[in-house]
Coordinates of C-alpha atoms and ligand atoms in Angstrom, one line a residue:
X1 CA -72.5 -38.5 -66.5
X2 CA -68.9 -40.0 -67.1
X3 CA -68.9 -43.9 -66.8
X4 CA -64.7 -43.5 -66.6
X5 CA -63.3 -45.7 -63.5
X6 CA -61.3 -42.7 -61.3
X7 CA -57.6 -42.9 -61.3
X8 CA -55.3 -42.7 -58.0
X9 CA -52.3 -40.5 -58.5
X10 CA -50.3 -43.9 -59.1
X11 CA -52.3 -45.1 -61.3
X12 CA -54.5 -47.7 -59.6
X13 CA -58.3 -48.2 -60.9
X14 CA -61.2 -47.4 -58.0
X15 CA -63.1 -50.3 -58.4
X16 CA -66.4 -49.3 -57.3
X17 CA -67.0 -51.1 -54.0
X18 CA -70.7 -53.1 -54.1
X19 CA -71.3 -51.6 -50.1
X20 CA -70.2 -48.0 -51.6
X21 CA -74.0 -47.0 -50.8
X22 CA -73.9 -48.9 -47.4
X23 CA -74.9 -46.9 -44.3
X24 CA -71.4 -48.1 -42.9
X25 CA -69.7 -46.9 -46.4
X26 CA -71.3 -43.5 -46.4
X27 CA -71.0 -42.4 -42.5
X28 CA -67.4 -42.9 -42.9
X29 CA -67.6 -40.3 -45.4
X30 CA -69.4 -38.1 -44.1
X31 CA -72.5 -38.5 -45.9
X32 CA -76.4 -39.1 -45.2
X33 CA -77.2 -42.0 -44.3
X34 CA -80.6 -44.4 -44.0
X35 CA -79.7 -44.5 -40.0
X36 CA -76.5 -44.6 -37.8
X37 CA -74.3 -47.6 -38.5
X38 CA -73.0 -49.5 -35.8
X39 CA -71.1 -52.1 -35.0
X40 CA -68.6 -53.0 -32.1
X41 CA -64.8 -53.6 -31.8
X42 CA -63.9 -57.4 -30.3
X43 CA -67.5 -58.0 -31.5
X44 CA -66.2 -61.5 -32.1
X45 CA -65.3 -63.1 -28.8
X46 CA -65.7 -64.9 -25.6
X47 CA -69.3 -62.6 -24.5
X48 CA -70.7 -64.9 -27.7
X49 CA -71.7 -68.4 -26.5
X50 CA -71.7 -69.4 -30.0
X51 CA -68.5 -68.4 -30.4
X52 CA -66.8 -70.4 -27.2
X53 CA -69.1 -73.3 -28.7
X54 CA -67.3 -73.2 -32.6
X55 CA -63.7 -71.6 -31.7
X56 CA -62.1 -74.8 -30.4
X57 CA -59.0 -74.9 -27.8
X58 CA -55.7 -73.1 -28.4
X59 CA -54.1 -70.0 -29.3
X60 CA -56.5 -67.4 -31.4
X61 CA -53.4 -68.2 -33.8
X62 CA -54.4 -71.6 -34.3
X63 CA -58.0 -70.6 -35.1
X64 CA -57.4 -67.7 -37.8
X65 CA -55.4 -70.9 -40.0
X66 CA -59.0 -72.3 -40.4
X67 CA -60.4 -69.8 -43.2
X68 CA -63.8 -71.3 -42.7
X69 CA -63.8 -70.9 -38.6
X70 CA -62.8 -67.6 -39.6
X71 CA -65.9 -66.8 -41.7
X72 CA -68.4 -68.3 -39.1
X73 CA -66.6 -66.6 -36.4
X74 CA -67.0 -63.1 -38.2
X75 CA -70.2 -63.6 -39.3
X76 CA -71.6 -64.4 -35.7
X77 CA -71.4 -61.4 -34.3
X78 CA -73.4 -59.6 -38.0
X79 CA -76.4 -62.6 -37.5
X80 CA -76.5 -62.0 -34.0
X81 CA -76.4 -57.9 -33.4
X82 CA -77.7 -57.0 -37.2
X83 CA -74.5 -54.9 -37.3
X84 CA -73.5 -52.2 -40.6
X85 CA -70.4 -54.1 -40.2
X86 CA -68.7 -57.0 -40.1
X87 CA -64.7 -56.7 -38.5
X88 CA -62.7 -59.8 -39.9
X89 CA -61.7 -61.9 -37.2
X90 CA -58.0 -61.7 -36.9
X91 CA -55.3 -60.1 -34.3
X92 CA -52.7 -57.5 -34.8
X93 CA -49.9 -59.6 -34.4
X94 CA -50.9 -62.1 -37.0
X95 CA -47.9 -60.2 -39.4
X96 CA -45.2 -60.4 -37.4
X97 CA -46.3 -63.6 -36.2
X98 CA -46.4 -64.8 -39.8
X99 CA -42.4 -63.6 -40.8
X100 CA -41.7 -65.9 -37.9
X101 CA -41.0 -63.1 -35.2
X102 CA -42.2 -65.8 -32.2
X103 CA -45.3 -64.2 -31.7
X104 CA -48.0 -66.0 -29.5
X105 CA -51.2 -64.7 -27.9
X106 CA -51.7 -66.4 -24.8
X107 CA -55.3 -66.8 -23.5
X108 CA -56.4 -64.0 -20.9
X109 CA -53.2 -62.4 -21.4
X110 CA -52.6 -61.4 -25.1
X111 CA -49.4 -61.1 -27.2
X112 CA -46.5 -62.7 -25.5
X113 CA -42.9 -62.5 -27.6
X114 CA -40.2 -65.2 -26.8
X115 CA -37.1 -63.1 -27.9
X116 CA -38.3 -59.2 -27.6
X117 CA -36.9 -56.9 -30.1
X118 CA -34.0 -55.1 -28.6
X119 CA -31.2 -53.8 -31.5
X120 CA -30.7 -53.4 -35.2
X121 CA -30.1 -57.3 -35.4
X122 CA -33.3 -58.0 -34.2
X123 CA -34.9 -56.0 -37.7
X124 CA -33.1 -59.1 -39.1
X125 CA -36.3 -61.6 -37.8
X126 CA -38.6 -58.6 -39.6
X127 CA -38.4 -59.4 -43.0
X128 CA -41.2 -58.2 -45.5
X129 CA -44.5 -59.6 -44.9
X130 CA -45.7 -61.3 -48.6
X131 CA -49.3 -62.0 -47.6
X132 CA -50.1 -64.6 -50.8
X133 CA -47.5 -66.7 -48.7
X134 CA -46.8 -65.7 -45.3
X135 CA -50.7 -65.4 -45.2
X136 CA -52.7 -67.4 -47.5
X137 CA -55.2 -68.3 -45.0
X138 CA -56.1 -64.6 -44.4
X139 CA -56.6 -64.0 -48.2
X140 CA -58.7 -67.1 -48.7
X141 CA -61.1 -66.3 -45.5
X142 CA -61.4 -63.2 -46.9
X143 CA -62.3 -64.3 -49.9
X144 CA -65.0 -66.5 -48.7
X145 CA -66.9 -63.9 -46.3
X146 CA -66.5 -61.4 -49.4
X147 CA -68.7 -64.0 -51.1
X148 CA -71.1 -64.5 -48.4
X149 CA -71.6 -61.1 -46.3
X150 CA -74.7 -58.8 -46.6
X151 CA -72.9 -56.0 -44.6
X152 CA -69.1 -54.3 -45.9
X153 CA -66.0 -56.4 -44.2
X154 CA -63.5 -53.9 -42.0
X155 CA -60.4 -55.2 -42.5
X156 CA -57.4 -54.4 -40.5
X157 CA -53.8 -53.9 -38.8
X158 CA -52.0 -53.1 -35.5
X159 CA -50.8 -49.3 -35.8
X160 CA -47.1 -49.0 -35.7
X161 CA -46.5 -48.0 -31.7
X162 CA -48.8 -50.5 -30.6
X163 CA -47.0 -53.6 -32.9
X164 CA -44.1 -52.1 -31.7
X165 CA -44.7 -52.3 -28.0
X166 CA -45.5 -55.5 -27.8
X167 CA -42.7 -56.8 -30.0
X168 CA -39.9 -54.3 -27.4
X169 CA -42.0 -55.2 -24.4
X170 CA -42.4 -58.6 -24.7
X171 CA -45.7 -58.7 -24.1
X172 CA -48.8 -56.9 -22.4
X173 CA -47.3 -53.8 -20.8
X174 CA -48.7 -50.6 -18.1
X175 CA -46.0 -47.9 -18.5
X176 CA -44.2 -48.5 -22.2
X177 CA -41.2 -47.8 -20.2
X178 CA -38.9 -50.4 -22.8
X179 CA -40.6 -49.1 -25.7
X180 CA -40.6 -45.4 -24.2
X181 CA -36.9 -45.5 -24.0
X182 CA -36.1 -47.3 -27.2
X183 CA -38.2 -44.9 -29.0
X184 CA -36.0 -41.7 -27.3
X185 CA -32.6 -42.9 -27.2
X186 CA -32.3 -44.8 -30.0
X187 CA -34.6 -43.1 -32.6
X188 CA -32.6 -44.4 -35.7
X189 CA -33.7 -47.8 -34.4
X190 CA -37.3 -46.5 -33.7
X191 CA -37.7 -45.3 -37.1
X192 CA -36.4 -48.2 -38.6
X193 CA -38.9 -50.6 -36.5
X194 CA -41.5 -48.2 -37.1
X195 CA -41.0 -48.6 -41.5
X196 CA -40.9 -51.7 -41.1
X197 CA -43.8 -52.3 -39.1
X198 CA -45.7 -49.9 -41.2
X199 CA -44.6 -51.7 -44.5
X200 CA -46.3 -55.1 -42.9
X201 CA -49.3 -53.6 -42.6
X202 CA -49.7 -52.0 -45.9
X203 CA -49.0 -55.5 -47.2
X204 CA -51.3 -56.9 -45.0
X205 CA -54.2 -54.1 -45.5
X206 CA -53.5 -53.9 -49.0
X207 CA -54.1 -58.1 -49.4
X208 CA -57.5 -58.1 -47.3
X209 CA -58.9 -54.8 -49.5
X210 CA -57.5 -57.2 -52.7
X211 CA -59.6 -60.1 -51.1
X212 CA -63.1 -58.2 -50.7
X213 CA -62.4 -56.4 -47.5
X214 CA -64.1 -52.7 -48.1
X215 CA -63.1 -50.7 -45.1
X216 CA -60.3 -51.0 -43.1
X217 CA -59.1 -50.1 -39.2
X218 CA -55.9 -49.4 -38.1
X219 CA -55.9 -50.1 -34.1
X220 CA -53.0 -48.0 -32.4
X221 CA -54.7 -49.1 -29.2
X222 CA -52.0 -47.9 -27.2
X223 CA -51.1 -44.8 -28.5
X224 CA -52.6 -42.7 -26.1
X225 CA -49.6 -43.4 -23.4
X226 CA -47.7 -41.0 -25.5
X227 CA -47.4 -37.4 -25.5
X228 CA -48.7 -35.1 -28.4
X229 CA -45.1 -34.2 -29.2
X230 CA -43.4 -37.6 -29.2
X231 CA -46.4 -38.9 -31.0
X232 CA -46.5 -36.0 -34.1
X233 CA -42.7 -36.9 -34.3
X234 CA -42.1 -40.7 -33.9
X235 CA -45.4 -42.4 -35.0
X236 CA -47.5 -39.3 -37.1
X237 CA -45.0 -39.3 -39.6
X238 CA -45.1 -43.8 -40.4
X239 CA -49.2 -43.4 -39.7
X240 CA -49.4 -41.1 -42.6
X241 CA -47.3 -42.7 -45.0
X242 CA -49.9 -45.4 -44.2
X243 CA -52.9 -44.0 -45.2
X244 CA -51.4 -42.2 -48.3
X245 CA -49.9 -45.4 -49.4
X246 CA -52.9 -47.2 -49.3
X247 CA -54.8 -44.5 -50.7
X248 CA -53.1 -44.4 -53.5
X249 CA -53.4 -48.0 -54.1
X250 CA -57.0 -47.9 -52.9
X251 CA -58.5 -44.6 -53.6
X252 CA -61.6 -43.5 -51.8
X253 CA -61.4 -47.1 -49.4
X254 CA -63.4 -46.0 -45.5
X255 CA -60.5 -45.7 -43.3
X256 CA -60.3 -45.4 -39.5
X257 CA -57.4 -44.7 -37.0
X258 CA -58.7 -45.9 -33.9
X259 CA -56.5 -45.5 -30.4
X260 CA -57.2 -45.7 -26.4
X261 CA -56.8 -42.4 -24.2
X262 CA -55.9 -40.2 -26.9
X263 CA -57.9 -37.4 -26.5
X264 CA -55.1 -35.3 -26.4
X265 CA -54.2 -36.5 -29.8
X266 CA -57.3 -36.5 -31.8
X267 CA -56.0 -33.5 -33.5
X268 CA -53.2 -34.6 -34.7
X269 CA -55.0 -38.4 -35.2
X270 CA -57.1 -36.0 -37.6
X271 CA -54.2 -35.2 -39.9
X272 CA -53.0 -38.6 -40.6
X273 CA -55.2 -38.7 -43.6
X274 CA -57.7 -41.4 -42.4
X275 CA -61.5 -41.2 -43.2
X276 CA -62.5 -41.2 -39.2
X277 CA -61.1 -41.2 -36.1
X278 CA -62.1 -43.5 -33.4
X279 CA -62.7 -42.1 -29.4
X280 CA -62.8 -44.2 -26.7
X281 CA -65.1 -43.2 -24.3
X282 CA -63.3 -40.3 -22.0
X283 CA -64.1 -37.7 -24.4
X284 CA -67.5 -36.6 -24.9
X285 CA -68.4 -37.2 -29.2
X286 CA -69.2 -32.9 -29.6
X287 CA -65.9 -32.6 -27.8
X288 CA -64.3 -35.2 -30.5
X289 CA -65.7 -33.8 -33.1
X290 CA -64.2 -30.0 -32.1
X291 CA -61.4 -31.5 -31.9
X292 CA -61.2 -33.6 -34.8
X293 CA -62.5 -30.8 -36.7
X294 CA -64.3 -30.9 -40.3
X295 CA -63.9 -33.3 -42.7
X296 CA -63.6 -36.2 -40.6
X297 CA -65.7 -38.4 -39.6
X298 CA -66.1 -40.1 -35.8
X299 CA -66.4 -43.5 -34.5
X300 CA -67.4 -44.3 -31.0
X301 CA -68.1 -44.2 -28.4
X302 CA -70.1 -45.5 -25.6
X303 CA -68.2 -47.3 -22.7
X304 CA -68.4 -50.8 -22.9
X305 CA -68.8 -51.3 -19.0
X306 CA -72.2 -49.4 -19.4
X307 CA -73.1 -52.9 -21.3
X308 CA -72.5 -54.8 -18.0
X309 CA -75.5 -54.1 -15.9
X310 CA -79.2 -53.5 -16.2
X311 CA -80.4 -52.5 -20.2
X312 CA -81.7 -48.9 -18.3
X313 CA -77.9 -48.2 -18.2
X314 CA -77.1 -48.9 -21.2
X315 CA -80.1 -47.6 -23.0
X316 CA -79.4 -44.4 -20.8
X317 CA -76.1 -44.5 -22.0
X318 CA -76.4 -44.7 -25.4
X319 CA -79.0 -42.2 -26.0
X320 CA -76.6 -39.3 -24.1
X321 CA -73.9 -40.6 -26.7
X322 CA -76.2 -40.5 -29.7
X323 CA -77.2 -36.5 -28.6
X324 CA -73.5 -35.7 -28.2
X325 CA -73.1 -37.0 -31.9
X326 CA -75.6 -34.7 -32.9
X327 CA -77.0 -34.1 -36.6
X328 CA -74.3 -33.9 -38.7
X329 CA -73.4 -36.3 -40.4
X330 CA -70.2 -39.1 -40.0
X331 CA -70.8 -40.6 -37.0
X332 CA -70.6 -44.4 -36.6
X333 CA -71.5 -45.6 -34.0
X334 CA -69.3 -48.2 -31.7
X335 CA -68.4 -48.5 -28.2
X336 CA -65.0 -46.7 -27.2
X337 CA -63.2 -49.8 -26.8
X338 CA -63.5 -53.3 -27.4
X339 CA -66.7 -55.6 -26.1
X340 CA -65.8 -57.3 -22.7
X341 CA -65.7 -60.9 -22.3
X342 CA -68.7 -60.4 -19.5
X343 CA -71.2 -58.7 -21.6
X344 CA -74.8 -59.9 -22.3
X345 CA -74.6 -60.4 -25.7
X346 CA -78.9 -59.4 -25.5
X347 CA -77.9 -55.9 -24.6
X348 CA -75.7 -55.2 -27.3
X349 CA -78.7 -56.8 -29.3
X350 CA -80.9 -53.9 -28.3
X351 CA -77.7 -51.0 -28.1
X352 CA -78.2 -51.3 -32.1
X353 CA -81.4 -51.5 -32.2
X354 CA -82.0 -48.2 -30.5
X355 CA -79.0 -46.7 -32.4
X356 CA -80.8 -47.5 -35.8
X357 CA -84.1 -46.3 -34.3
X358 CA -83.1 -43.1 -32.4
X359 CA -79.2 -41.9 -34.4
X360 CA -79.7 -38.7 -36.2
X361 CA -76.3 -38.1 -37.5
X362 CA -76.6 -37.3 -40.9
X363 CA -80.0 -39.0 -41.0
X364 CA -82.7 -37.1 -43.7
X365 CA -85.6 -35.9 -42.0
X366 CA -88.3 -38.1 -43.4
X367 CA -90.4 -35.4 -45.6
Ligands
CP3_401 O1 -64.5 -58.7 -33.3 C1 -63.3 -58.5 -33.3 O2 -62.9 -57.3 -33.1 C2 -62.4 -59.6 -33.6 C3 -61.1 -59.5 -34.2 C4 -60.0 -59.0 -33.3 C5 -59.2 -59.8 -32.4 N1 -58.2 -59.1 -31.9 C6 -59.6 -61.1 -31.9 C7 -59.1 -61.6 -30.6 C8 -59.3 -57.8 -33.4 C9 -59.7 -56.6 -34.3 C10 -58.2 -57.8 -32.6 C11 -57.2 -56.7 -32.5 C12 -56.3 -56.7 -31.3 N2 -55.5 -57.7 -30.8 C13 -56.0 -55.5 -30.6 C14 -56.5 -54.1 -31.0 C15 -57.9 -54.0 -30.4 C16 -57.9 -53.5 -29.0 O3 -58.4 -54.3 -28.1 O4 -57.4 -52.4 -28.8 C17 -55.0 -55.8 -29.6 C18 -54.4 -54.8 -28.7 C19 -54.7 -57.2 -29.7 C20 -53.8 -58.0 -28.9 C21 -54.6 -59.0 -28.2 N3 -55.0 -60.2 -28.8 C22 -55.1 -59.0 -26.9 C23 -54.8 -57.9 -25.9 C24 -55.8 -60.2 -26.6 C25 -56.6 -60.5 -25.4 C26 -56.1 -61.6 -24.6 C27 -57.2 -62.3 -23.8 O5 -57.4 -63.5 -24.0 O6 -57.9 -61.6 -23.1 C28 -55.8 -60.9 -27.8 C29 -56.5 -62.2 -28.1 C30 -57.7 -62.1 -28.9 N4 -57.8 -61.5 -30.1 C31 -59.0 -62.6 -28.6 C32 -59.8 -62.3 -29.6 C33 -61.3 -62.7 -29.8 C34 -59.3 -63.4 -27.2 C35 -60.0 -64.6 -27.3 C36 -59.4 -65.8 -27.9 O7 -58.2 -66.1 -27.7 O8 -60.2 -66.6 -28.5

């Protein structure tokens, strides 16, 4: 057997990752697996009492500048649920933030912008992201739960539409209409936001993966407002200069492109060269997979207001979204958006227990 260390087209070593035989790891590519992975977007967060005990007042900005807060907040969620995975506790805007766009996330609301971005000038106040500087405090916190983790760290970034609206909106938004129209009328503009935004992430992706990360998600949460045409031409295109950028920086790294409401694009999510796609909970997971096709790897997708009431529910629930997933193998499982603030934290407890116990995707038969 050859001992050489694979090359990327550019020349980059593949340093074997030491999770590279991780359930986690191997779901995402489509391989067998021990049992389902699992683990749950906004894991992290206000349904944790421990978390509202350690995270302290103030913006989520504040907290993430406290590399070990960070790691305990990360690690919470793992010790608690016994998740495949641990998600690095950070937010999307954190970039932008970081070049000094004026980027705050205010509590119960999210991402509020004091100046929105509105012309070419206003690509002036994105300069490029150098995460060793702009971001030493992600680096270092990813450095420490690299050295302490049992499970693979996801790393991630904000996709380039959903960055984008809430730098043209201003904030939290229901109908995109600023970012709608931008995006239309002044596409020169558009695609110029949209490299630039796309270049941020790569730095910042490319920094956590240098740190220890060994998976990483792109959320383009709000992607699914668009439609399959004006997505395959304005955002397709940056996503999968993305993906091939970091692949060729960081061959064979677990990638996922996850978005909300975009069952109409999960085909097209398919060929943005990421390892799985994530589905929120509208489409049933043998539909996502049609429509995701071979080769690709699902993520998803129970809805996270079945965690809310009695465990019947949400064992109920689970179980039909473990049948959809089937046999084959790459599924992970998660739920089709993020955890809310209201959940029991002792039924997620049990939703991964029963998804170790009962997932068959691309579980061996025991002999
Ligand atoms: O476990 C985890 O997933 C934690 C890490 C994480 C956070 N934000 C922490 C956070 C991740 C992956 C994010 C990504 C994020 N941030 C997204 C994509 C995920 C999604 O929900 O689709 C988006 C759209 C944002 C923007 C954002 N930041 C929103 C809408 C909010 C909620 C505002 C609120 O208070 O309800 C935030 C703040 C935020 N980010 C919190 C957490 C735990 C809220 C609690 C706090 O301030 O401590």
């Amino acid at each position: 057997m050859s001992t050489a260390v694979p090359r990327a087209p550019g020349g980059a070593a593949h340093a074997p990752d030491r999770f590279d035989d991780a359930p986690f790891m191997r779901a995402c590519r489509g391989q067998s697996v021990p049992h389902v992975p699992v683990w749950f977007m906004r894991q992290a967060g206000r349904s944790l009492p421990e978390y509202r005990a350690a995270r302290g007042p103030g913006s989520i900005l504040d907290a993430i500048h406290q590399p070990e807060l960070v790691a305990e907040l990360t690690c919470q969620p793992v010790d608690r649920y016994g998740t495949d995975a641990a998600i690095f506790f950070s937010d999307i805007v954190v970039p932008a933030a970081a070049v000094g766009f004026g980027v705050d996330v205010a509590p119960g609301t999210g991402p509020v912008v004091s100046e929105p971005f509105r012309s070419a000038a206003d690509l002036e106040r994105l300069r490029p992201l150098e995460p060793e500087t702009d971001t030493p405090y992600v680096v270092e916190a990813v450095r420490l739960l690299a050295a302490t983790l049992d499970v693979p760290l996801i790393g991630f970034a904000g996709g380039p539409f959903t960055v984008a609206s809430y730098l043209v909106e201003g904030g939290p938004s229901k109908n995109f209409t600023k970012v709608k129209s931008l995006m239309l009328s002044e596409p020169a503009l558009w695609q110029a936001l949209v490299e630039r935004l796309t270049d941020m992430a790569l730095a910042s992706l490319r920094s956590q993966l240098d740190a220890g990360a060994s998976a990483i998600q792109v959320f383009d949460s709000w992607a699914g407002i668009l439609t399959p045409r004006h997505y395959e031409e304005l955002v397709l295109p940056a996503t999968r200069r993305l993906f091939a950028d970091l692949e060729a920086s960081h061959p064979g790294t677990p990638t996922i492109l996850f978005g909300v409401g975009t069952g109409e694009l999960l085909p097209l999510m398919a060929t943005a060269g990421t390892s799985v796609v994530g589905i929120d909970w509208r489409v049933p997971l043998d539909e996502a997979r049609r429509r995701v096709g071979p080769g690709t790897a699902v993520q998803g997708n129970l809805d996270p207001a079945m965690c809310l009431g009695s465990w019947d529910v949400a064992a109920a629930e689970t179980r039909e979204v473990l049948g959809l997933a089937g046999t084959a193998p790459g599924h992970v499982f998660n739920l089709g958006h993020g955890v809310l603030p209201e959940t029991d934290p002792g039924i997620l407890e049990e939703v991964a227990a029963l998804v170790h116990a009962e997932g068959r995707a691309g579980v061996e038969p025991v002999p």
